[in-house]
Coordinates of N, CA and C in Angstrom, one line a residue:
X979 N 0.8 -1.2 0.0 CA 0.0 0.0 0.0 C 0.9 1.2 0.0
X980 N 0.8 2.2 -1.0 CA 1.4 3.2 -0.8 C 1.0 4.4 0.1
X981 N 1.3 5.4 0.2 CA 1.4 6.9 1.2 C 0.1 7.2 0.9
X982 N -0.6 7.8 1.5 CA -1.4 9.3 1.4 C -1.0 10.1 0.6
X983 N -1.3 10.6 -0.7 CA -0.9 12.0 -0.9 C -0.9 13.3 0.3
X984 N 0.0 13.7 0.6 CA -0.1 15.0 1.3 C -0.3 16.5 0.5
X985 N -0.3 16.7 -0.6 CA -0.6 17.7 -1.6 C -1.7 17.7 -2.9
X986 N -2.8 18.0 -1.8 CA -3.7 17.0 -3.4 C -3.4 18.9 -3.9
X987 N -4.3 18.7 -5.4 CA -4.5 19.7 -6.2 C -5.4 20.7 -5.4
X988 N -5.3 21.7 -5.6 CA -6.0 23.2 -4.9 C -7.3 23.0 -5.3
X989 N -8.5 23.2 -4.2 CA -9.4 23.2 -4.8 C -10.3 24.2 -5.5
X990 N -11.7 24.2 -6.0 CA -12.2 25.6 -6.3 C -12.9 25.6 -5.3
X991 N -13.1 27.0 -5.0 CA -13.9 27.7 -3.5 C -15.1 27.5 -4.1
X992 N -15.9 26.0 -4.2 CA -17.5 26.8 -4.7 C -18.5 26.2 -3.5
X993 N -19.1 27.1 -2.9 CA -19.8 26.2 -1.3 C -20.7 25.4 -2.0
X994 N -21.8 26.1 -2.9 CA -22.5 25.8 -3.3 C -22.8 24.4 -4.4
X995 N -21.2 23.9 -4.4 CA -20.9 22.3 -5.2 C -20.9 21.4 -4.4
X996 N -22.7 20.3 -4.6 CA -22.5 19.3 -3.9 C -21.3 17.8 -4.3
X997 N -21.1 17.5 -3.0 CA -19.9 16.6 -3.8 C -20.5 15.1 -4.0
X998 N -20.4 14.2 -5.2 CA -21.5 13.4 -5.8 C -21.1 12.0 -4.7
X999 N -21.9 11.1 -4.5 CA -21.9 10.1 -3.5 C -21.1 8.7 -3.8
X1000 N -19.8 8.2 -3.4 CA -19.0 7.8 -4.1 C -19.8 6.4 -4.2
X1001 N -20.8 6.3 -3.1 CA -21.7 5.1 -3.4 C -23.1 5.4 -3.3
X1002 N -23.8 4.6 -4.6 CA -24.9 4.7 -4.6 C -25.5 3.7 -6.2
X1003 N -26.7 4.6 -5.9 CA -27.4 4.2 -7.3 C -26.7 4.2 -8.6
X1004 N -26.9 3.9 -10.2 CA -26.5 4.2 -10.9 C -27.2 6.2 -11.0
X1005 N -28.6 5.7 -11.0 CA -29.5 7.0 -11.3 C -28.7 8.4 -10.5
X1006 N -28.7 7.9 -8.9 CA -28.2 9.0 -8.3 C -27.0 9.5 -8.6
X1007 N -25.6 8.8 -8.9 CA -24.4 8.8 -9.0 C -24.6 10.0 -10.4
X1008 N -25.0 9.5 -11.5 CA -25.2 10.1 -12.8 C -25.6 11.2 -12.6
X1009 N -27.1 11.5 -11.6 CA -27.6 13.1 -11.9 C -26.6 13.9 -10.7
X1010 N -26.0 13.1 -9.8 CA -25.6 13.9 -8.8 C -24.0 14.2 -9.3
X1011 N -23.1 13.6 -10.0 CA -21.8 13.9 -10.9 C -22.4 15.1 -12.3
X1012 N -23.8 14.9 -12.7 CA -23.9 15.8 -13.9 C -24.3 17.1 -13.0
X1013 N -24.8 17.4 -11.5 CA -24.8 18.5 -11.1 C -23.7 18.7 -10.8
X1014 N -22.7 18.1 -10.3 CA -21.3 18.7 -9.9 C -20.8 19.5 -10.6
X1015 N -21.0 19.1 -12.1 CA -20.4 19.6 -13.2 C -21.0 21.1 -13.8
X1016 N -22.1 20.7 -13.4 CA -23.2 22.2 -13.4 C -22.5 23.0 -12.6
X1017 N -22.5 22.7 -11.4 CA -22.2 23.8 -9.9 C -20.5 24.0 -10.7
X1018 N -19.5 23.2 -11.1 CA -18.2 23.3 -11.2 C -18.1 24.5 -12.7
X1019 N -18.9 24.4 -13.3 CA -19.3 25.5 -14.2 C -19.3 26.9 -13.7
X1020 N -20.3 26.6 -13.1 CA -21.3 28.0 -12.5 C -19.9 28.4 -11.2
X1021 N -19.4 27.8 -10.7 CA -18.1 28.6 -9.8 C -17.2 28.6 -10.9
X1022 N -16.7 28.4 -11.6 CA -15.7 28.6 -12.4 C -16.2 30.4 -13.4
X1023 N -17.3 30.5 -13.4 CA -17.7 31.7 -13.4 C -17.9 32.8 -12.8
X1024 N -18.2 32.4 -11.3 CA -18.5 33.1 -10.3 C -17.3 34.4 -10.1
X1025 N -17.8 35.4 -9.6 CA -17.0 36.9 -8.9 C -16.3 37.7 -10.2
X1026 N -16.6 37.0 -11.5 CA -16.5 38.0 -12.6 C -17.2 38.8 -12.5
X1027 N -16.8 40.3 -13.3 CA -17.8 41.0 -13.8 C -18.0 40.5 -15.2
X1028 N -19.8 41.4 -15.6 CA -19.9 40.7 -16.9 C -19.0 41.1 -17.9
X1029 N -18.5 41.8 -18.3 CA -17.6 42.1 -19.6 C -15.9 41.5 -19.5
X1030 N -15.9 40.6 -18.2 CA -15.0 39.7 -18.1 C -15.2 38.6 -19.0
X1031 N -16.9 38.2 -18.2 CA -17.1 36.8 -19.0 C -17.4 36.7 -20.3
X1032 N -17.3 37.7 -21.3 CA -17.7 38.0 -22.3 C -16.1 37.6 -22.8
X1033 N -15.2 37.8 -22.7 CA -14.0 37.9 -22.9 C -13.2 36.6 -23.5
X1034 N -12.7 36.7 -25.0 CA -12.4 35.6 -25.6 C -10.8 35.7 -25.0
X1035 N -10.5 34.8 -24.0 CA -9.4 35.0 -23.4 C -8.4 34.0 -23.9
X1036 N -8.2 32.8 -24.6 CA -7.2 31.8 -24.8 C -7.1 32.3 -26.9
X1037 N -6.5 33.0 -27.6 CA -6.7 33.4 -29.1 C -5.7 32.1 -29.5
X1038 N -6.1 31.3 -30.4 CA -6.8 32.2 -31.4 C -8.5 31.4 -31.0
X1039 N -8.3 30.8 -30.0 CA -10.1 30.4 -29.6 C -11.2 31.4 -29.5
X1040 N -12.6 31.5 -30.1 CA -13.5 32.4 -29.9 C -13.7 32.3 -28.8
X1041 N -13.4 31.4 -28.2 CA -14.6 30.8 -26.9 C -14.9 32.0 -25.7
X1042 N -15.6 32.1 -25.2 CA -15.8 32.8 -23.9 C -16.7 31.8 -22.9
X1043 N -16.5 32.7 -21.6 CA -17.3 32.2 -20.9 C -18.9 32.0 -21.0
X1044 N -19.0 33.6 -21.5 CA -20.5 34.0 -21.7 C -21.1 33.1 -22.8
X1045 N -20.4 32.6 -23.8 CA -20.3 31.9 -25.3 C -20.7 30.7 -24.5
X1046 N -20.0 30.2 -24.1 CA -20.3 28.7 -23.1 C -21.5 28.5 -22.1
X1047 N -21.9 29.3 -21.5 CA -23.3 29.5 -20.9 C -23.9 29.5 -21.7
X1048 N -24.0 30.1 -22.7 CA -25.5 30.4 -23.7 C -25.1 28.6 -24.6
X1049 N -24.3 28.5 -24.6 CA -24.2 27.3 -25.5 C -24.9 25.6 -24.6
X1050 N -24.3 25.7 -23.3 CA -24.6 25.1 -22.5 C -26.2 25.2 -22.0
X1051 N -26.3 26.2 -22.1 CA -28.2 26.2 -21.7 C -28.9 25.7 -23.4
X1052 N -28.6 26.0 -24.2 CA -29.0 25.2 -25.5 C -28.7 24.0 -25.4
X1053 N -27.7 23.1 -25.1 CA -27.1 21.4 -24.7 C -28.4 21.0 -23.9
X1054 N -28.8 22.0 -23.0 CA -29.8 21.3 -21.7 C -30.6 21.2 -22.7
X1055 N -31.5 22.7 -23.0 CA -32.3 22.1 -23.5 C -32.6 21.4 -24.8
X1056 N -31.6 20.9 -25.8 CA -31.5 20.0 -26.8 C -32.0 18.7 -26.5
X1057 N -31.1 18.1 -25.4 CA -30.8 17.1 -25.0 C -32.4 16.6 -23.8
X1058 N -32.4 17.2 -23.2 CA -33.8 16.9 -22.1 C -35.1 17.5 -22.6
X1059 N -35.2 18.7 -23.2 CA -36.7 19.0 -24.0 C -37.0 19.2 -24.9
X1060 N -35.9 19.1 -26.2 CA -36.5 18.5 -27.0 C -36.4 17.2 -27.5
X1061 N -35.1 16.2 -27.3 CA -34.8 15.3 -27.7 C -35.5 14.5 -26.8
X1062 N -35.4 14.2 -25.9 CA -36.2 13.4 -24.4 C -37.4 13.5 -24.1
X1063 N -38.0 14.9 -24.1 CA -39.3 14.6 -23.3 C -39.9 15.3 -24.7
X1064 N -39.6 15.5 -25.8 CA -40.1 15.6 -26.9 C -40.9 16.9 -26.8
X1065 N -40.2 18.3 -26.1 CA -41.4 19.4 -26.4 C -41.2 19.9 -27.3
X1066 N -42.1 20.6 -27.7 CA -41.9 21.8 -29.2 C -41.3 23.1 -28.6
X1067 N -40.3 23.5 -28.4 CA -40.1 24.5 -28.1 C -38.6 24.7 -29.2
X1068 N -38.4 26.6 -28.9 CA -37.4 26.7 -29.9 C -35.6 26.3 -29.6
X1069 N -35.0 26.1 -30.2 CA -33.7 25.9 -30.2 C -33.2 27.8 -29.5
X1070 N -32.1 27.4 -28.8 CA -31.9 28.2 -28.3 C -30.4 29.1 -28.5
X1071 N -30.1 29.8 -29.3 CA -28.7 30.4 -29.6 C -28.5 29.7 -30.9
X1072 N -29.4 29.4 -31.4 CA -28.9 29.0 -33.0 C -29.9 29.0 -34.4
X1073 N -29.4 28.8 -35.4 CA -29.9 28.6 -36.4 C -29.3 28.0 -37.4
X1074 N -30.1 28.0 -38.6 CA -29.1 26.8 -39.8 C -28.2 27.8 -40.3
X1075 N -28.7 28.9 -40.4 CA -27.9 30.1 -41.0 C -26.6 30.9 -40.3
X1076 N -26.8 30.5 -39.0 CA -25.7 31.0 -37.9 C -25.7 30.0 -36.7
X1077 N -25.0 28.8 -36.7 CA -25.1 27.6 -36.0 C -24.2 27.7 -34.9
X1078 N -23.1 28.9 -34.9 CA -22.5 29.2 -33.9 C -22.8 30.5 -33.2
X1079 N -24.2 31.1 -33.1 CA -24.1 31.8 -32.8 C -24.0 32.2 -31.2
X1080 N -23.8 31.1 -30.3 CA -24.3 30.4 -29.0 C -22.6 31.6 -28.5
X1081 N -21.7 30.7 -29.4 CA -20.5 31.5 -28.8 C -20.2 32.4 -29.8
X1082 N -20.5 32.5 -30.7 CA -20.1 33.9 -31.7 C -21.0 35.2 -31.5
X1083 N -22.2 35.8 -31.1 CA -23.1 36.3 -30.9 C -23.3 36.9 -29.4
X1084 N -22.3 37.8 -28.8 CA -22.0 38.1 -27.3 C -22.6 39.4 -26.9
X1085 N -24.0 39.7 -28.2 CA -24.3 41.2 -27.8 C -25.5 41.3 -26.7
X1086 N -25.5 39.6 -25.8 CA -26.7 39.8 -25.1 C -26.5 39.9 -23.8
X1087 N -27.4 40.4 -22.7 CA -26.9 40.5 -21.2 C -26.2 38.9 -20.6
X1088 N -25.0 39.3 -19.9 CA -24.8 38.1 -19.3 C -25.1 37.4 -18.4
X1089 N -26.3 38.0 -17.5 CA -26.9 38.3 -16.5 C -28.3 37.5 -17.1
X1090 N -28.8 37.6 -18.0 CA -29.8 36.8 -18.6 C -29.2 36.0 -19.1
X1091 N -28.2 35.6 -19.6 CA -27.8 34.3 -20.4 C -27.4 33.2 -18.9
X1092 N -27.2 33.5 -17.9 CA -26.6 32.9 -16.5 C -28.1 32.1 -15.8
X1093 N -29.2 33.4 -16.2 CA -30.3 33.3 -15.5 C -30.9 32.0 -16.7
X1094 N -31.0 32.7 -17.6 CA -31.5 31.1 -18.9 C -30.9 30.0 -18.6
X1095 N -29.7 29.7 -18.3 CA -28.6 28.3 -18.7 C -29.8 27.9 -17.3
X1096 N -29.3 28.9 -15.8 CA -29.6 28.1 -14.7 C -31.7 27.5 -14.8
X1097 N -32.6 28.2 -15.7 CA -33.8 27.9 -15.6 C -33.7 26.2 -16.3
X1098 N -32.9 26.2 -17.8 CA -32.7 25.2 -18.1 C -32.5 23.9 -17.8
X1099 N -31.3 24.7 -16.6 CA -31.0 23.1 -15.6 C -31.9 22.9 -15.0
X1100 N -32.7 23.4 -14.4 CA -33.5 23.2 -13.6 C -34.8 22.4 -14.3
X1101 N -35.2 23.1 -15.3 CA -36.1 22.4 -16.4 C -35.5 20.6 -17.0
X1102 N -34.7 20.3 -16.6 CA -33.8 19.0 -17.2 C -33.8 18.2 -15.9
X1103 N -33.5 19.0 -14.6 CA -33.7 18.0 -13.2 C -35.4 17.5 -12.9
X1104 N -35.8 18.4 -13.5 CA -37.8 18.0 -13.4 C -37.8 16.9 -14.0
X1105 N -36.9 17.1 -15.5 CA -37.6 15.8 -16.5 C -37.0 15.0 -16.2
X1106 N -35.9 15.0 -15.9 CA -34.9 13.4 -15.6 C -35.6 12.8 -13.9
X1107 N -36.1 13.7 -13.2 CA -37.2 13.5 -11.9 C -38.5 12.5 -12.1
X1108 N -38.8 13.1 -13.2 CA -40.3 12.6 -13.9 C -40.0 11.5 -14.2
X1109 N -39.2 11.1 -14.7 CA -38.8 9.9 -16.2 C -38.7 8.5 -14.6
X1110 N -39.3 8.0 -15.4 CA -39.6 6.4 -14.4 C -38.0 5.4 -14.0
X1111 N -37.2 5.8 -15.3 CA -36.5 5.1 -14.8 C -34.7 5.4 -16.4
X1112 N -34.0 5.1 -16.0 CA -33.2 4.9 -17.0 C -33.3 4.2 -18.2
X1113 N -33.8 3.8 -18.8 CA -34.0 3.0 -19.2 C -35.3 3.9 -20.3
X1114 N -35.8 4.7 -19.9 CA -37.3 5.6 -20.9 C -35.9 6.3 -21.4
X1115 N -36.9 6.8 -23.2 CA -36.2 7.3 -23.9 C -36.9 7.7 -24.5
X1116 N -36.4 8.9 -25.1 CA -36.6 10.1 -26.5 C -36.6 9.2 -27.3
X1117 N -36.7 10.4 -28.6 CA -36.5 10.2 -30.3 C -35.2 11.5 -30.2
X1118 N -34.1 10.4 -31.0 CA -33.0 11.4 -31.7 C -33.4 12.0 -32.9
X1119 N -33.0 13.5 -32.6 CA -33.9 14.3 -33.8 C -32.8 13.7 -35.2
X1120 N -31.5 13.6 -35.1 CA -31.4 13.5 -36.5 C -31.4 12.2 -36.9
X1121 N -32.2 11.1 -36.1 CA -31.6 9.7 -36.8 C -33.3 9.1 -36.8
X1122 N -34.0 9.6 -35.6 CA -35.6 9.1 -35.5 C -35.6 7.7 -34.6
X1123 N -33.9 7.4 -34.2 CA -34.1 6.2 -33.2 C -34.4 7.1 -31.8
X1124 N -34.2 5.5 -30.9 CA -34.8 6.0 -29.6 C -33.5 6.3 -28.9
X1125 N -33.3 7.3 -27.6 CA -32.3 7.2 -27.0 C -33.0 7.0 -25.2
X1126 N -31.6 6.7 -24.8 CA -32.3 6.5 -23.5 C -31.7 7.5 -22.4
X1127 N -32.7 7.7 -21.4 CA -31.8 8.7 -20.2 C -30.9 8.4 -19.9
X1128 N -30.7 7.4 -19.7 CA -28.7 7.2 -19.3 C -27.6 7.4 -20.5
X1129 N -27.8 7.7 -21.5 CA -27.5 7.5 -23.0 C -27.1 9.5 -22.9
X1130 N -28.2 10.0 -22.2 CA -28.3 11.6 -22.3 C -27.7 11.9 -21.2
X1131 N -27.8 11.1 -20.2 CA -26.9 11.9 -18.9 C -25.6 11.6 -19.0
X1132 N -25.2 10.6 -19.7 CA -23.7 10.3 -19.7 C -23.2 11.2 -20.6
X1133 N -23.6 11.1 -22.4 CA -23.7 13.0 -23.2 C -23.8 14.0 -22.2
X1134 N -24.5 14.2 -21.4 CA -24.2 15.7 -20.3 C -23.0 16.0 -19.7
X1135 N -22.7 14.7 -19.4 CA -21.6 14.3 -18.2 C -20.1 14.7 -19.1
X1136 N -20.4 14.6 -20.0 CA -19.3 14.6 -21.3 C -18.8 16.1 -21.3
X1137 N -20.2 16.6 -21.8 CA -20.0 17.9 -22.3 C -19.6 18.8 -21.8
X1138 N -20.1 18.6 -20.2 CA -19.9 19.6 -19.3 C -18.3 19.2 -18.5
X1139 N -17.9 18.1 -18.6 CA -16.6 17.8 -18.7 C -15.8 18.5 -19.6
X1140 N -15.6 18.6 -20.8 CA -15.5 19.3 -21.9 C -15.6 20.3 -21.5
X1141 N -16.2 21.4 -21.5 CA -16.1 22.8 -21.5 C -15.7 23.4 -19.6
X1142 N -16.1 22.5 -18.9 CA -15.5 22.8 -17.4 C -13.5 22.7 -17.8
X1143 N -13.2 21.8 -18.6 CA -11.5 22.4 -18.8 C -11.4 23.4 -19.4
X1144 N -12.7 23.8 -20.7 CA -12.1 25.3 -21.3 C -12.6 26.2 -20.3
X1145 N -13.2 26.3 -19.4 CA -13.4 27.2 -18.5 C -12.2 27.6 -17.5
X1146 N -11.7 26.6 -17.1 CA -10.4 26.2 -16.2 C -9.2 27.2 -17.0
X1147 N -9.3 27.0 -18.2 CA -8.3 27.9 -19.1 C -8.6 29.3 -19.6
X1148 N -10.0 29.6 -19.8 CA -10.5 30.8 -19.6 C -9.9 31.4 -18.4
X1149 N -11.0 30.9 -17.3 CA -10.8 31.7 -15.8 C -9.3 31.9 -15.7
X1150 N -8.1 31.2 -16.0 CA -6.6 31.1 -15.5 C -6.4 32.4 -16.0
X1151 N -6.8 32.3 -17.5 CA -5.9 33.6 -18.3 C -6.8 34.9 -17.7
X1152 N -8.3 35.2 -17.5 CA -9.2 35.9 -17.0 C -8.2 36.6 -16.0
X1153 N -8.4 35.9 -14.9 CA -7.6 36.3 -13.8 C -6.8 35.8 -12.9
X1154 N -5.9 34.4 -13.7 CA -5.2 33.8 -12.6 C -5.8 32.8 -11.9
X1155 N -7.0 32.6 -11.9 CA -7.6 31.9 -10.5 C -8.0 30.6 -11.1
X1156 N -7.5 29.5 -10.5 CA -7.5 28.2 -11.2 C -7.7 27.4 -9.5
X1157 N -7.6 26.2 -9.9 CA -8.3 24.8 -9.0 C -9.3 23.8 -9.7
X1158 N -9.5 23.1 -8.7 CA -10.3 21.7 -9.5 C -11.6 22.0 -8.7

């Protein structure tokens, strides 16, 4: 058996990130790691002002923070209202004609785009709440098969993995402030 680490990695100050239950359910484990990643988002943005988070800080990347919220509240709802629980509602930061406009398009308050992403999440914990079990599924819009909620929360789990490191590299160049 080896040592203890005595120097783990610094963490991020976010109170507000529950930490996910090393044992449990599949169901719980899945929605409670895809919130971590929510909350590890949402502090990785936290104590900016807005025209920080607006700020394409790593060039030659467009990316911003603000770009990534707006893009990330369109993933929720792609993925849980319209793909899953099948509502008609509109696509959110996009079109066929401007498909990036989620992060190219930064002329909107950041303050509403923070407040949209977080209604989203919230709108995705209802549905994955409702949904009987892992195992129920959507229609994938572009193929017409079925997908299943574990199929979607593990895609969540991804994405928000995914853009939680471009944020990690945002925030660093932003202002220095880094952690896990």
């Amino acid at each position: 058996m080896t040592d203890t680490p005595q120097h783990y990695a610094p963490r991020w100050n976010v109170s507000e990130r529950p930490e996910p239950p090393d044992v449990g359910g599949e169901r719980e484990i899945l929605t409670a790691v895809l919130d971590w990643h929510r909350a590890t988002f949402d502090g990785k943005c936290a104590g900016l002002p807005p025209e920080r988070l607006s700020e394409r800080a790593v060039p030659p990347s467009g990316l911003s923070l603000h770009g990534m919220v707006r893009h990330l509240a369109g993933v929720e709802r792609w993925w849980f209202r319209i793909q899953f629980a099948g509502e008609d509602v509109p696509l959110l930061y996009y079109s066929d004609d401007e498909p990036d406009q989620d992060f190219d398009d930064l002329d909107g308050d950041v303050e509403e785009a923070f407040a949209g992403w977080r209604a989203e999440c919230e709108h995705s914990r209802r549905i994955t709440d409702d949904a009987p079990d892992l195992e129920a599924t959507g229609i994938r819009r572009s193929t017409g098969a079925p997908i299943s909620l574990r199929r979607i929360l593990v895609n969540m789990i991804a994405e928000y993995a995914r853009h939680n490191g471009h944020a990690d590299l945002l925030r660093e160049r932003i202002d220095g402030a880094t952690g896990m």
